[in-house]
Amino acid sequence: MPTEDTISLSEMVRWSDARRSNPIEDELIGTYNYLTISTEEYGGVTDAFIERFIISILIYQNRLGYTEIFLHNPPTRVYDQIQIYKNHFELLIQCTSYPRTTKKALKEIKDNFNKKILGQDQAKIEILTALYDLSNNYDSKPKIIMLYGPPGVGKTETAHFINQAINQDNRLLRKQFSMYHNDSFYSYIFGDRTNSFAKDLIDRESNVILLDEFDKCNNIFYSAFYQLFDEGIYEDKYYQVNLQNAVILCTSNYLSESDIRKNLGDAIFSRFDAFIKFQAFSNEVKEQLIDNIFNEEISKYPEEDIQIISQFNIPNLLSQHLSAINNVRDIRRYITQMIATPLIDNI
């Protein structure tokens, strides 16, 4: 969007409100080449303004003089008005494009998955199998995949790795569904102009989406995802979002598909393309993780602290208690505590 000789929707509305109580404001406003409207600004005007959007901005154009209008992610009701009046002005629509899942990305996952995610060899094979269709142009339906298993064994980290392989530096869109347990979630899912799931989807950087702990939200909200999972279209009261070719990863801590079906219900269960189980760590994997995480954590300390820490064989000490360790979070917590203890004693 242009930044010079512009007036934003918010500025225009403030000027309009001010001139009602102080006519001199009408003389203070300048003329502009451009009117710019960002995604967030639609939430700052009334529904009535949205309903007569085209008429309103044409009326203000006579006074403010702008000849070009830039709309960023207009709500569906605004977009529909544009389609009705499109023969009365020159219209250019630019849509964000997202990288497809390519065979190069799949090879990246195949070659490097085990370096990033330990102990989940079978999950890697099933992920590649599930994603392969997207590397062919004949299928644009999003791939809906459930990653399930014990907490802390690599499900969320897998989503980040898949996103990196497909989208490189673009940030993964992650929504933590366990955080939503109140009435505001209804507005967030089914439509709110100021804060909504649809707006987050529109503003996403990546076509890989993580719905973390998908099983934690109330079952009444799952109906909002039927069309998204079936057709790649998410629609609420204000926006319609196209998610073709997307990879939508959901996670759950349930330990079996039957538990997922029982708790989520057949209607949403049947819409998943794949259910991929993540296994609990073997002792061999736990020992490898202990070494990796210890080396990662100790690298954060200055040399004088490392010399103190090195007097204790922390990985070996922790490996004697593998039965008490269940996941990566446990390992990292125990290691940080065991590193801190001798350093505190030396203060």
mmCIF file with all atom_site columns, C-alpha atoms in Angstrom, residues 151-259:
data_model
loop_
_atom_site.group_PDB
_atom_site.id
_atom_site.type_symbol
_atom_site.label_atom_id
_atom_site.label_alt_id
_atom_site.label_comp_id
_atom_site.label_asym_id
_atom_site.label_entity_id
_atom_site.label_seq_id
_atom_site.pdbx_PDB_ins_code
_atom_site.Cartn_x
_atom_site.Cartn_y
_atom_site.Cartn_z
_atom_site.occupancy
_atom_site.B_iso_or_equiv
_atom_site.pdbx_formal_charge
_atom_site.auth_seq_id
_atom_site.auth_comp_id
_atom_site.auth_asym_id
_atom_site.auth_atom_id
_atom_site.pdbx_PDB_model_num
ATOM 1   C CA . PRO A 1 151 ? 2.632   -35.361 25.273 1.00 0.00 ? 151 PRO A CA 1
ATOM 2   C CA . GLY A 1 152 ? 6.160   -34.158 24.617 1.00 0.00 ? 152 GLY A CA 1
ATOM 3   C CA . VAL A 1 153 ? 7.225   -36.773 22.036 1.00 0.00 ? 153 VAL A CA 1
ATOM 4   C CA . GLY A 1 154 ? 7.555   -34.519 18.984 1.00 0.00 ? 154 GLY A CA 1
ATOM 5   C CA . LYS A 1 155 ? 4.099   -33.753 17.561 1.00 0.00 ? 155 LYS A CA 1
ATOM 6   C CA . THR A 1 156 ? 4.325   -29.950 17.730 1.00 0.00 ? 156 THR A CA 1
ATOM 7   C CA . GLU A 1 157 ? 7.994   -29.984 16.724 1.00 0.00 ? 157 GLU A CA 1
ATOM 8   C CA . THR A 1 158 ? 7.016   -32.089 13.697 1.00 0.00 ? 158 THR A CA 1
ATOM 9   C CA . ALA A 1 159 ? 4.561   -29.397 12.596 1.00 0.00 ? 159 ALA A CA 1
ATOM 10  C CA . HIS A 1 160 ? 7.320   -26.774 12.788 1.00 0.00 ? 160 HIS A CA 1
ATOM 11  C CA . PHE A 1 161 ? 9.676   -29.019 10.812 1.00 0.00 ? 161 PHE A CA 1
ATOM 12  C CA . ILE A 1 162 ? 7.094   -29.691 8.081  1.00 0.00 ? 162 ILE A CA 1
ATOM 13  C CA . ASN A 1 163 ? 6.420   -25.970 7.819  1.00 0.00 ? 163 ASN A CA 1
ATOM 14  C CA . GLN A 1 164 ? 10.136  -25.234 7.481  1.00 0.00 ? 164 GLN A CA 1
ATOM 15  C CA . ALA A 1 165 ? 10.498  -27.851 4.734  1.00 0.00 ? 165 ALA A CA 1
ATOM 16  C CA . ILE A 1 166 ? 7.556   -26.479 2.731  1.00 0.00 ? 166 ILE A CA 1
ATOM 17  C CA . ASN A 1 167 ? 7.655   -22.742 3.505  1.00 0.00 ? 167 ASN A CA 1
ATOM 18  C CA . GLN A 1 168 ? 11.235  -22.120 4.627  1.00 0.00 ? 168 GLN A CA 1
ATOM 19  C CA . ASP A 1 169 ? 11.270  -18.825 6.543  1.00 0.00 ? 169 ASP A CA 1
ATOM 20  C CA . ASN A 1 170 ? 7.513   -18.216 6.708  1.00 0.00 ? 170 ASN A CA 1
ATOM 21  C CA . ARG A 1 171 ? 6.103   -18.501 10.216 1.00 0.00 ? 171 ARG A CA 1
ATOM 22  C CA . LEU A 1 172 ? 3.807   -21.414 11.079 1.00 0.00 ? 172 LEU A CA 1
ATOM 23  C CA . LEU A 1 173 ? 0.267   -20.433 12.077 1.00 0.00 ? 173 LEU A CA 1
ATOM 24  C CA . ARG A 1 174 ? -0.269  -22.172 15.413 1.00 0.00 ? 174 ARG A CA 1
ATOM 25  C CA . LYS A 1 175 ? -3.493  -21.971 17.412 1.00 0.00 ? 175 LYS A CA 1
ATOM 26  C CA . GLN A 1 176 ? -3.553  -23.522 20.871 1.00 0.00 ? 176 GLN A CA 1
ATOM 27  C CA . PHE A 1 177 ? -7.084  -24.839 21.293 1.00 0.00 ? 177 PHE A CA 1
ATOM 28  C CA . SER A 1 178 ? -6.603  -25.779 24.942 1.00 0.00 ? 178 SER A CA 1
ATOM 29  C CA . MET A 1 179 ? -6.591  -22.049 25.729 1.00 0.00 ? 179 MET A CA 1
ATOM 30  C CA . TYR A 1 180 ? -10.182 -21.556 24.587 1.00 0.00 ? 180 TYR A CA 1
ATOM 31  C CA . HIS A 1 181 ? -12.863 -22.466 27.109 1.00 0.00 ? 181 HIS A CA 1
ATOM 32  C CA . ASN A 1 182 ? -15.070 -19.378 27.339 1.00 0.00 ? 182 ASN A CA 1
ATOM 33  C CA . ASP A 1 183 ? -17.796 -17.603 25.420 1.00 0.00 ? 183 ASP A CA 1
ATOM 34  C CA . SER A 1 184 ? -15.293 -15.525 23.447 1.00 0.00 ? 184 SER A CA 1
ATOM 35  C CA . PHE A 1 185 ? -14.267 -18.657 21.551 1.00 0.00 ? 185 PHE A CA 1
ATOM 36  C CA . TYR A 1 186 ? -17.707 -18.716 19.910 1.00 0.00 ? 186 TYR A CA 1
ATOM 37  C CA . SER A 1 187 ? -17.154 -15.260 18.420 1.00 0.00 ? 187 SER A CA 1
ATOM 38  C CA . TYR A 1 188 ? -13.580 -16.141 17.516 1.00 0.00 ? 188 TYR A CA 1
ATOM 39  C CA . ILE A 1 189 ? -14.637 -19.254 15.575 1.00 0.00 ? 189 ILE A CA 1
ATOM 40  C CA . PHE A 1 190 ? -17.955 -18.187 14.057 1.00 0.00 ? 190 PHE A CA 1
ATOM 41  C CA . GLY A 1 191 ? -17.118 -14.566 13.294 1.00 0.00 ? 191 GLY A CA 1
ATOM 42  C CA . ASP A 1 192 ? -15.977 -11.309 14.833 1.00 0.00 ? 192 ASP A CA 1
ATOM 43  C CA . ARG A 1 193 ? -14.649 -8.365  12.815 1.00 0.00 ? 193 ARG A CA 1
ATOM 44  C CA . THR A 1 194 ? -11.988 -7.465  15.385 1.00 0.00 ? 194 THR A CA 1
ATOM 45  C CA . ASN A 1 195 ? -10.606 -10.894 16.323 1.00 0.00 ? 195 ASN A CA 1
ATOM 46  C CA . SER A 1 196 ? -11.439 -14.139 14.579 1.00 0.00 ? 196 SER A CA 1
ATOM 47  C CA . PHE A 1 197 ? -9.988  -17.403 13.345 1.00 0.00 ? 197 PHE A CA 1
ATOM 48  C CA . ALA A 1 198 ? -10.843 -16.370 9.778  1.00 0.00 ? 198 ALA A CA 1
ATOM 49  C CA . LYS A 1 199 ? -8.766  -13.182 10.117 1.00 0.00 ? 199 LYS A CA 1
ATOM 50  C CA . ASP A 1 200 ? -5.852  -15.168 11.509 1.00 0.00 ? 200 ASP A CA 1
ATOM 51  C CA . LEU A 1 201 ? -6.103  -17.491 8.508  1.00 0.00 ? 201 LEU A CA 1
ATOM 52  C CA . ILE A 1 202 ? -6.169  -14.529 6.115  1.00 0.00 ? 202 ILE A CA 1
ATOM 53  C CA . ASP A 1 203 ? -3.104  -12.985 7.761  1.00 0.00 ? 203 ASP A CA 1
ATOM 54  C CA . ARG A 1 204 ? -1.120  -16.234 7.874  1.00 0.00 ? 204 ARG A CA 1
ATOM 55  C CA . GLU A 1 205 ? 2.377   -16.359 6.398  1.00 0.00 ? 205 GLU A CA 1
ATOM 56  C CA . SER A 1 206 ? 2.347   -20.084 5.690  1.00 0.00 ? 206 SER A CA 1
ATOM 57  C CA . ASN A 1 207 ? -0.005  -22.656 4.214  1.00 0.00 ? 207 ASN A CA 1
ATOM 58  C CA . VAL A 1 208 ? 0.913   -25.059 7.021  1.00 0.00 ? 208 VAL A CA 1
ATOM 59  C CA . ILE A 1 209 ? -1.455  -24.628 9.962  1.00 0.00 ? 209 ILE A CA 1
ATOM 60  C CA . LEU A 1 210 ? -1.191  -26.237 13.390 1.00 0.00 ? 210 LEU A CA 1
ATOM 61  C CA . LEU A 1 211 ? -4.322  -26.654 15.495 1.00 0.00 ? 211 LEU A CA 1
ATOM 62  C CA . ASP A 1 212 ? -2.612  -27.764 18.688 1.00 0.00 ? 212 ASP A CA 1
ATOM 63  C CA . GLU A 1 213 ? -4.609  -29.881 21.158 1.00 0.00 ? 213 GLU A CA 1
ATOM 64  C CA . PHE A 1 214 ? -7.553  -29.836 18.763 1.00 0.00 ? 214 PHE A CA 1
ATOM 65  C CA . ASP A 1 215 ? -9.424  -32.255 21.023 1.00 0.00 ? 215 ASP A CA 1
ATOM 66  C CA . LYS A 1 216 ? -9.491  -29.774 23.914 1.00 0.00 ? 216 LYS A CA 1
ATOM 67  C CA . CYS A 1 217 ? -12.169 -27.423 22.558 1.00 0.00 ? 217 CYS A CA 1
ATOM 68  C CA . ASN A 1 218 ? -15.882 -28.050 23.068 1.00 0.00 ? 218 ASN A CA 1
ATOM 69  C CA . ASN A 1 219 ? -17.425 -30.419 20.495 1.00 0.00 ? 219 ASN A CA 1
ATOM 70  C CA . ILE A 1 220 ? -20.016 -27.827 19.510 1.00 0.00 ? 220 ILE A CA 1
ATOM 71  C CA . PHE A 1 221 ? -17.302 -25.898 17.647 1.00 0.00 ? 221 PHE A CA 1
ATOM 72  C CA . TYR A 1 222 ? -16.276 -28.749 15.344 1.00 0.00 ? 222 TYR A CA 1
ATOM 73  C CA . SER A 1 223 ? -19.080 -27.980 12.886 1.00 0.00 ? 223 SER A CA 1
ATOM 74  C CA . ALA A 1 224 ? -17.225 -24.776 11.972 1.00 0.00 ? 224 ALA A CA 1
ATOM 75  C CA . PHE A 1 225 ? -14.466 -26.922 10.464 1.00 0.00 ? 225 PHE A CA 1
ATOM 76  C CA . TYR A 1 226 ? -16.577 -29.231 8.271  1.00 0.00 ? 226 TYR A CA 1
ATOM 77  C CA . GLN A 1 227 ? -16.330 -27.145 5.087  1.00 0.00 ? 227 GLN A CA 1
ATOM 78  C CA . LEU A 1 228 ? -12.679 -26.329 5.747  1.00 0.00 ? 228 LEU A CA 1
ATOM 79  C CA . PHE A 1 229 ? -11.738 -29.987 6.080  1.00 0.00 ? 229 PHE A CA 1
ATOM 80  C CA . ASP A 1 230 ? -13.940 -31.051 3.127  1.00 0.00 ? 230 ASP A CA 1
ATOM 81  C CA . GLU A 1 231 ? -13.303 -28.288 0.584  1.00 0.00 ? 231 GLU A CA 1
ATOM 82  C CA . GLY A 1 232 ? -10.576 -26.010 1.884  1.00 0.00 ? 232 GLY A CA 1
ATOM 83  C CA . ILE A 1 233 ? -12.981 -23.112 2.493  1.00 0.00 ? 233 ILE A CA 1
ATOM 84  C CA . TYR A 1 234 ? -13.403 -21.498 5.904  1.00 0.00 ? 234 TYR A CA 1
ATOM 85  C CA . GLU A 1 235 ? -16.345 -19.150 6.223  1.00 0.00 ? 235 GLU A CA 1
ATOM 86  C CA . ASP A 1 236 ? -17.745 -17.152 9.109  1.00 0.00 ? 236 ASP A CA 1
ATOM 87  C CA . LYS A 1 237 ? -20.109 -14.180 9.350  1.00 0.00 ? 237 LYS A CA 1
ATOM 88  C CA . TYR A 1 238 ? -17.566 -11.742 7.908  1.00 0.00 ? 238 TYR A CA 1
ATOM 89  C CA . TYR A 1 239 ? -14.922 -13.583 5.887  1.00 0.00 ? 239 TYR A CA 1
ATOM 90  C CA . GLN A 1 240 ? -14.455 -16.429 3.452  1.00 0.00 ? 240 GLN A CA 1
ATOM 91  C CA . VAL A 1 241 ? -10.942 -17.882 3.304  1.00 0.00 ? 241 VAL A CA 1
ATOM 92  C CA . ASN A 1 242 ? -9.530  -20.207 0.653  1.00 0.00 ? 242 ASN A CA 1
ATOM 93  C CA . LEU A 1 243 ? -7.082  -22.773 2.048  1.00 0.00 ? 243 LEU A CA 1
ATOM 94  C CA . GLN A 1 244 ? -6.526  -24.944 -0.987 1.00 0.00 ? 244 GLN A CA 1
ATOM 95  C CA . ASN A 1 245 ? -3.270  -26.934 -0.947 1.00 0.00 ? 245 ASN A CA 1
ATOM 96  C CA . ALA A 1 246 ? -2.886  -26.256 2.779  1.00 0.00 ? 246 ALA A CA 1
ATOM 97  C CA . VAL A 1 247 ? -1.491  -28.735 5.275  1.00 0.00 ? 247 VAL A CA 1
ATOM 98  C CA . ILE A 1 248 ? -3.630  -28.646 8.409  1.00 0.00 ? 248 ILE A CA 1
ATOM 99  C CA . LEU A 1 249 ? -2.078  -30.511 11.321 1.00 0.00 ? 249 LEU A CA 1
ATOM 100 C CA . CYS A 1 250 ? -4.099  -31.219 14.451 1.00 0.00 ? 250 CYS A CA 1
ATOM 101 C CA . THR A 1 251 ? -2.632  -32.727 17.597 1.00 0.00 ? 251 THR A CA 1
ATOM 102 C CA . SER A 1 252 ? -4.121  -34.798 20.382 1.00 0.00 ? 252 SER A CA 1
ATOM 103 C CA . ASN A 1 253 ? -2.754  -36.581 23.448 1.00 0.00 ? 253 ASN A CA 1
ATOM 104 C CA . TYR A 1 254 ? -5.156  -39.495 23.033 1.00 0.00 ? 254 TYR A CA 1
ATOM 105 C CA . LEU A 1 255 ? -3.347  -42.812 22.615 1.00 0.00 ? 255 LEU A CA 1
ATOM 106 C CA . SER A 1 256 ? -5.579  -44.510 20.034 1.00 0.00 ? 256 SER A CA 1
ATOM 107 C CA . GLU A 1 257 ? -7.820  -43.728 17.081 1.00 0.00 ? 257 GLU A CA 1
ATOM 108 C CA . SER A 1 258 ? -10.763 -45.254 18.910 1.00 0.00 ? 258 SER A CA 1
ATOM 109 C CA . ASP A 1 259 ? -10.316 -42.749 21.760 1.00 0.00 ? 259 ASP A CA 1
#
